[in-house]
mmCIF file of C-alpha atoms (C1' of nucleotides) in Angstrom:
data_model
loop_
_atom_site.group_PDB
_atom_site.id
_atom_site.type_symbol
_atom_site.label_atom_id
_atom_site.label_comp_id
_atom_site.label_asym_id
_atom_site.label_seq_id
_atom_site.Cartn_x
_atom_site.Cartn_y
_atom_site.Cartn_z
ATOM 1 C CA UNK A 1377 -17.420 14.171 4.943
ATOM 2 C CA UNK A 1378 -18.497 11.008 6.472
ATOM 3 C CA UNK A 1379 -15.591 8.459 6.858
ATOM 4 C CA UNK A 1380 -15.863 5.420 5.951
ATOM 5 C CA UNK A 1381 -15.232 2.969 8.536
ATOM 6 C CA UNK A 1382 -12.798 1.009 7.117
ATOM 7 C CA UNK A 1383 -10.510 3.584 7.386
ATOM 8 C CA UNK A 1384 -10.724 3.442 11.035
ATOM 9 C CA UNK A 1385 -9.853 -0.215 10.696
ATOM 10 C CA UNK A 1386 -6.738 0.506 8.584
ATOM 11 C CA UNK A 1387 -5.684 3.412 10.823
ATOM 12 C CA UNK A 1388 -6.204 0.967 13.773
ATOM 13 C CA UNK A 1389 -4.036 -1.507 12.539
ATOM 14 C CA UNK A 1390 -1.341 1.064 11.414
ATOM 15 C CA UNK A 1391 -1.040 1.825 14.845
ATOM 16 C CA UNK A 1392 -0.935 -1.102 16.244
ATOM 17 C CA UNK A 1393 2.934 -1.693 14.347
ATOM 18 C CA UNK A 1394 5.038 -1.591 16.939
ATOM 19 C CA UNK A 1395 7.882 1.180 16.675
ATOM 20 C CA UNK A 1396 10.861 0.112 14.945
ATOM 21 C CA UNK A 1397 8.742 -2.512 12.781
ATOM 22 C CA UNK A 1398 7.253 -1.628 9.292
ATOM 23 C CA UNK A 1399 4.482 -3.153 7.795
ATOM 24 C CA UNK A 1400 3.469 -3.675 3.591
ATOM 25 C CA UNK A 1401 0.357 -2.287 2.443
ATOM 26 C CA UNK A 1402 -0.852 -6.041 1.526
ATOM 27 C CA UNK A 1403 -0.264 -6.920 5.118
ATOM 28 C CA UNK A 1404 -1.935 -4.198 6.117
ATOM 29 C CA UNK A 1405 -5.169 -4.769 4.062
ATOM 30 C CA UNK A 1406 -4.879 -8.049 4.959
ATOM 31 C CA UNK A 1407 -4.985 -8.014 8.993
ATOM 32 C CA UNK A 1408 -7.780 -4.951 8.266
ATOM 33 C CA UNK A 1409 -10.061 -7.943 6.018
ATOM 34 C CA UNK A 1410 -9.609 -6.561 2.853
ATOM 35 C CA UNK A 1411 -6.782 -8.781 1.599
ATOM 36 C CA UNK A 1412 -7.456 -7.507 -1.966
ATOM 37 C CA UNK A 1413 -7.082 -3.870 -0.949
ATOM 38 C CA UNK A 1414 -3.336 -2.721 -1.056
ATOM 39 C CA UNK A 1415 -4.286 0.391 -2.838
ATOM 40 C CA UNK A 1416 -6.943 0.942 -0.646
ATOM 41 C CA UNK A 1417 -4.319 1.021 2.705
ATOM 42 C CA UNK A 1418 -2.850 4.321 0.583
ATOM 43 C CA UNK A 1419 -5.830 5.791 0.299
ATOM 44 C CA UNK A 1420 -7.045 5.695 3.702
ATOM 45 C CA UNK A 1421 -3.720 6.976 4.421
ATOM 46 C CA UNK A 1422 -3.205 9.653 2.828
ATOM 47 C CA UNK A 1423 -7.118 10.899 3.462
ATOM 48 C CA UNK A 1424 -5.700 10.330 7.277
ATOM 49 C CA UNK A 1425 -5.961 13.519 9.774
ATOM 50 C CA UNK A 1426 -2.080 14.064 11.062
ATOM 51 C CA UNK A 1427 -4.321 14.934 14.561
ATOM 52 C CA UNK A 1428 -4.631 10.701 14.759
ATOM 53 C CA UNK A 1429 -1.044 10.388 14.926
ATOM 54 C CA UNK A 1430 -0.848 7.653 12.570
ATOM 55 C CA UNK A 1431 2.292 6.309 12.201
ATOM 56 C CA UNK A 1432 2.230 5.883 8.050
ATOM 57 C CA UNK A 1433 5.591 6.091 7.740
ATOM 58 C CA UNK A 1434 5.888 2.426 8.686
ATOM 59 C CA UNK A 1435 3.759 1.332 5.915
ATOM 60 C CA UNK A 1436 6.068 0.238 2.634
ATOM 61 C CA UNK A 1437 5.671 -1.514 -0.296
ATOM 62 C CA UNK A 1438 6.202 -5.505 -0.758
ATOM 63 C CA UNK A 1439 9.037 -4.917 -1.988
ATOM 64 C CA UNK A 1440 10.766 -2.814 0.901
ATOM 65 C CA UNK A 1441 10.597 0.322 -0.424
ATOM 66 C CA UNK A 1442 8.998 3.510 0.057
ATOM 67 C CA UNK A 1443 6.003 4.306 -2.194
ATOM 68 C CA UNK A 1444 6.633 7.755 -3.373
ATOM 69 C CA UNK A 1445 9.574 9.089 -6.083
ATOM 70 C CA UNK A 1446 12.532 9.039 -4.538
ATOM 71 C CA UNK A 1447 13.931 12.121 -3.849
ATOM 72 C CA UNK A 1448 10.756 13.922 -3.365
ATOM 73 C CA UNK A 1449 10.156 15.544 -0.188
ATOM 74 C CA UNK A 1450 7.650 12.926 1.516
ATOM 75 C CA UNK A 1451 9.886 9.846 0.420
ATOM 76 C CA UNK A 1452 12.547 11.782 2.325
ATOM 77 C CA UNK A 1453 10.779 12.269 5.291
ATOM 78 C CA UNK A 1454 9.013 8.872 5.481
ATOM 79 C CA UNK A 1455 12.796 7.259 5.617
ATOM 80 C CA UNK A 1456 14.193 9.686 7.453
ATOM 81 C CA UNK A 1457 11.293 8.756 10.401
ATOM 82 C CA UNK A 1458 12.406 5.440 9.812
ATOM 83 C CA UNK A 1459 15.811 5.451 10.384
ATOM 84 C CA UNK A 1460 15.277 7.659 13.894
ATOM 85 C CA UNK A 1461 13.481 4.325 14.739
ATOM 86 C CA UNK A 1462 16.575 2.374 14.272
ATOM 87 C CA UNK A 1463 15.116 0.909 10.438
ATOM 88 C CA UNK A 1464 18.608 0.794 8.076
ATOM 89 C CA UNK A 1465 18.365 0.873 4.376
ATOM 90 C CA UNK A 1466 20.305 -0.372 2.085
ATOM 91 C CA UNK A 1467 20.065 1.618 -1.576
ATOM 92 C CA UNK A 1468 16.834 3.184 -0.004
ATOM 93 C CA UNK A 1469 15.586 -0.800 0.057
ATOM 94 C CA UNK A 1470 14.513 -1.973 3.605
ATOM 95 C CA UNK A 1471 15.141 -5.458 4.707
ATOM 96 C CA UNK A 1472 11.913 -6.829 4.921
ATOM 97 C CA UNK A 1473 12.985 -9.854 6.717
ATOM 98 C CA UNK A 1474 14.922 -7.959 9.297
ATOM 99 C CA UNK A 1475 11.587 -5.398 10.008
ATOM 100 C CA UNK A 1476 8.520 -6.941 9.580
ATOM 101 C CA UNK A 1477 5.958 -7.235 11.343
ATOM 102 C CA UNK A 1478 5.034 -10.270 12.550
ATOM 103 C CA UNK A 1479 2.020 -10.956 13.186
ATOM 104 C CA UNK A 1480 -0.635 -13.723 14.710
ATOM 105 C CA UNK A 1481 -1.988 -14.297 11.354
ATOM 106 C CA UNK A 1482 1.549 -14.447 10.101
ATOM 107 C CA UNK A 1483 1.958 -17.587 12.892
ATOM 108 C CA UNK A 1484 -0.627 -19.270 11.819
ATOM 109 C CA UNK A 1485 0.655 -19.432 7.745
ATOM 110 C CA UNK A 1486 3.790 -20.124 9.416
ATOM 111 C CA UNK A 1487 2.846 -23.108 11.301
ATOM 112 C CA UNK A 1488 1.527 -24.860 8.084
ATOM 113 C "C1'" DG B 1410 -23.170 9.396 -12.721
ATOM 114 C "C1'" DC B 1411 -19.080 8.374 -15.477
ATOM 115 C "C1'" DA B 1412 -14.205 8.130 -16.141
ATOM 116 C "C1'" DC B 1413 -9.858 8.503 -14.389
ATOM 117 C "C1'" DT B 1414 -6.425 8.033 -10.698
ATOM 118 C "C1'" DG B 1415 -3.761 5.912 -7.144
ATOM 119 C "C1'" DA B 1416 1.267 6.113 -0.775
ATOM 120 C "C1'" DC B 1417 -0.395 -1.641 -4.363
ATOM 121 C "C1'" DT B 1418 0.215 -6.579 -5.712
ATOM 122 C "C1'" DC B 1419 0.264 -10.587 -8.246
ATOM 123 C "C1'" DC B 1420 1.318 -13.124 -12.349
ATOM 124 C "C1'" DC B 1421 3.318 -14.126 -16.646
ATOM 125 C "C1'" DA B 1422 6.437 -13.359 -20.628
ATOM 126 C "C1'" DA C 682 16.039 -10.513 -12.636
ATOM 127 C "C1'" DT C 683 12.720 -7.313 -14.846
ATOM 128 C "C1'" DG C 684 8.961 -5.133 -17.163
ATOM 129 C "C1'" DG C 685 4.321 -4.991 -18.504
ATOM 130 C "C1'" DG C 686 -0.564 -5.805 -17.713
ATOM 131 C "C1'" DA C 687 -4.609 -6.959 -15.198
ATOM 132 C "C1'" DG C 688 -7.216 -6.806 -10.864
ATOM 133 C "C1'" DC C 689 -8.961 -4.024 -7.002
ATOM 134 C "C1'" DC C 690 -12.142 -0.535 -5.234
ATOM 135 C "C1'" DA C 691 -12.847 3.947 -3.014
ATOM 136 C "C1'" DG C 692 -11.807 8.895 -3.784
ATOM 137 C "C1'" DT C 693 -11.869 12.822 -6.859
ATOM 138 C "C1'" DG C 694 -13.157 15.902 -10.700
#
DNA sequence: GCACTGACTCCCA
DNA sequence: ATGGGAGCCAGTG
C-alpha cells in the first residue's frame, strides 16, 4: 500500500520529542499542519512499521493519559516505556505541565 | 462506493 | 468537575 505522506510528517514529528518529554495528539497534528487531526495522529500511528522506531509511546491524550483501556496490555507497556524514561504518573495521569513538549510554536502563543 | 470506526478534542449543559 | 455530542478525516470491511 502506498503511504500517504502525511504519515511521514506525523512520524517525523513523533520523533523529533525529545526522550523523557511526551507530546498530545493535538500537538502533534498541530506542529504536522493538520491542527484539526488528533484522530488522525492515532491512525498514522498505529498503521506505523515498528522497523521506523517511532517512539509512540510518548504520544498521550490532552488530558495526560494514555489512550488505550487501562489495564490492557498496550496501555501497560506504553507507561511502562514511559516511566524507564524518567515520566512519573500519578493515578496513571501524567503531569502535563511537568512533560511537555515545548515547542517553537508553543513560544510563539506564549509570547502573546 | 458507502457506512462505520477510531491510540482525539473541543464545547456546552 | 463531568458527561454527552458534534466535528474531523483517513483507514477498513
Amino acid at each position: 500500500m502506498r503511504l500517504n505522506p502525511k504519515f511521514q510528517i506525523i512520524w517525523s514529528v513523533v520523533k523529533s520529542i525529545p526522550k523523557g518529554c511526551i507530546a498530545t495528539y493535538g500537538d502533534v497534528a498541530r506542529l504536522a499542519g493538520f491542527p484539526r487531526n488528533a484522530r488522525f495522529v492515532g491512525t498514522a500511528l498505529k498503521a506505523a512499521p515498528s522497523e521506523l522506531n517511532i517512539p509512540w509511546h510518548r504520544v498521550i491524550n490532552s488530558q495526560g493519559k494514555i489512550s488505550f483501556p487501562s489495564g490492557s496490555d498496550k496501555f501497560q507497556l506504553q507507561k511502562r516505556l514511559l516511566q524507564e524514561e524518567g515520566v512519573s504518573f500519578v493515578s496513571a495521569v501524567v503531569n502535563l505541565n511537568d512533560y511537555r513538549w515545548k515547542t517553537s510554536l508553543d513560544e510563539d502563543l506564549w509570547r502573546m
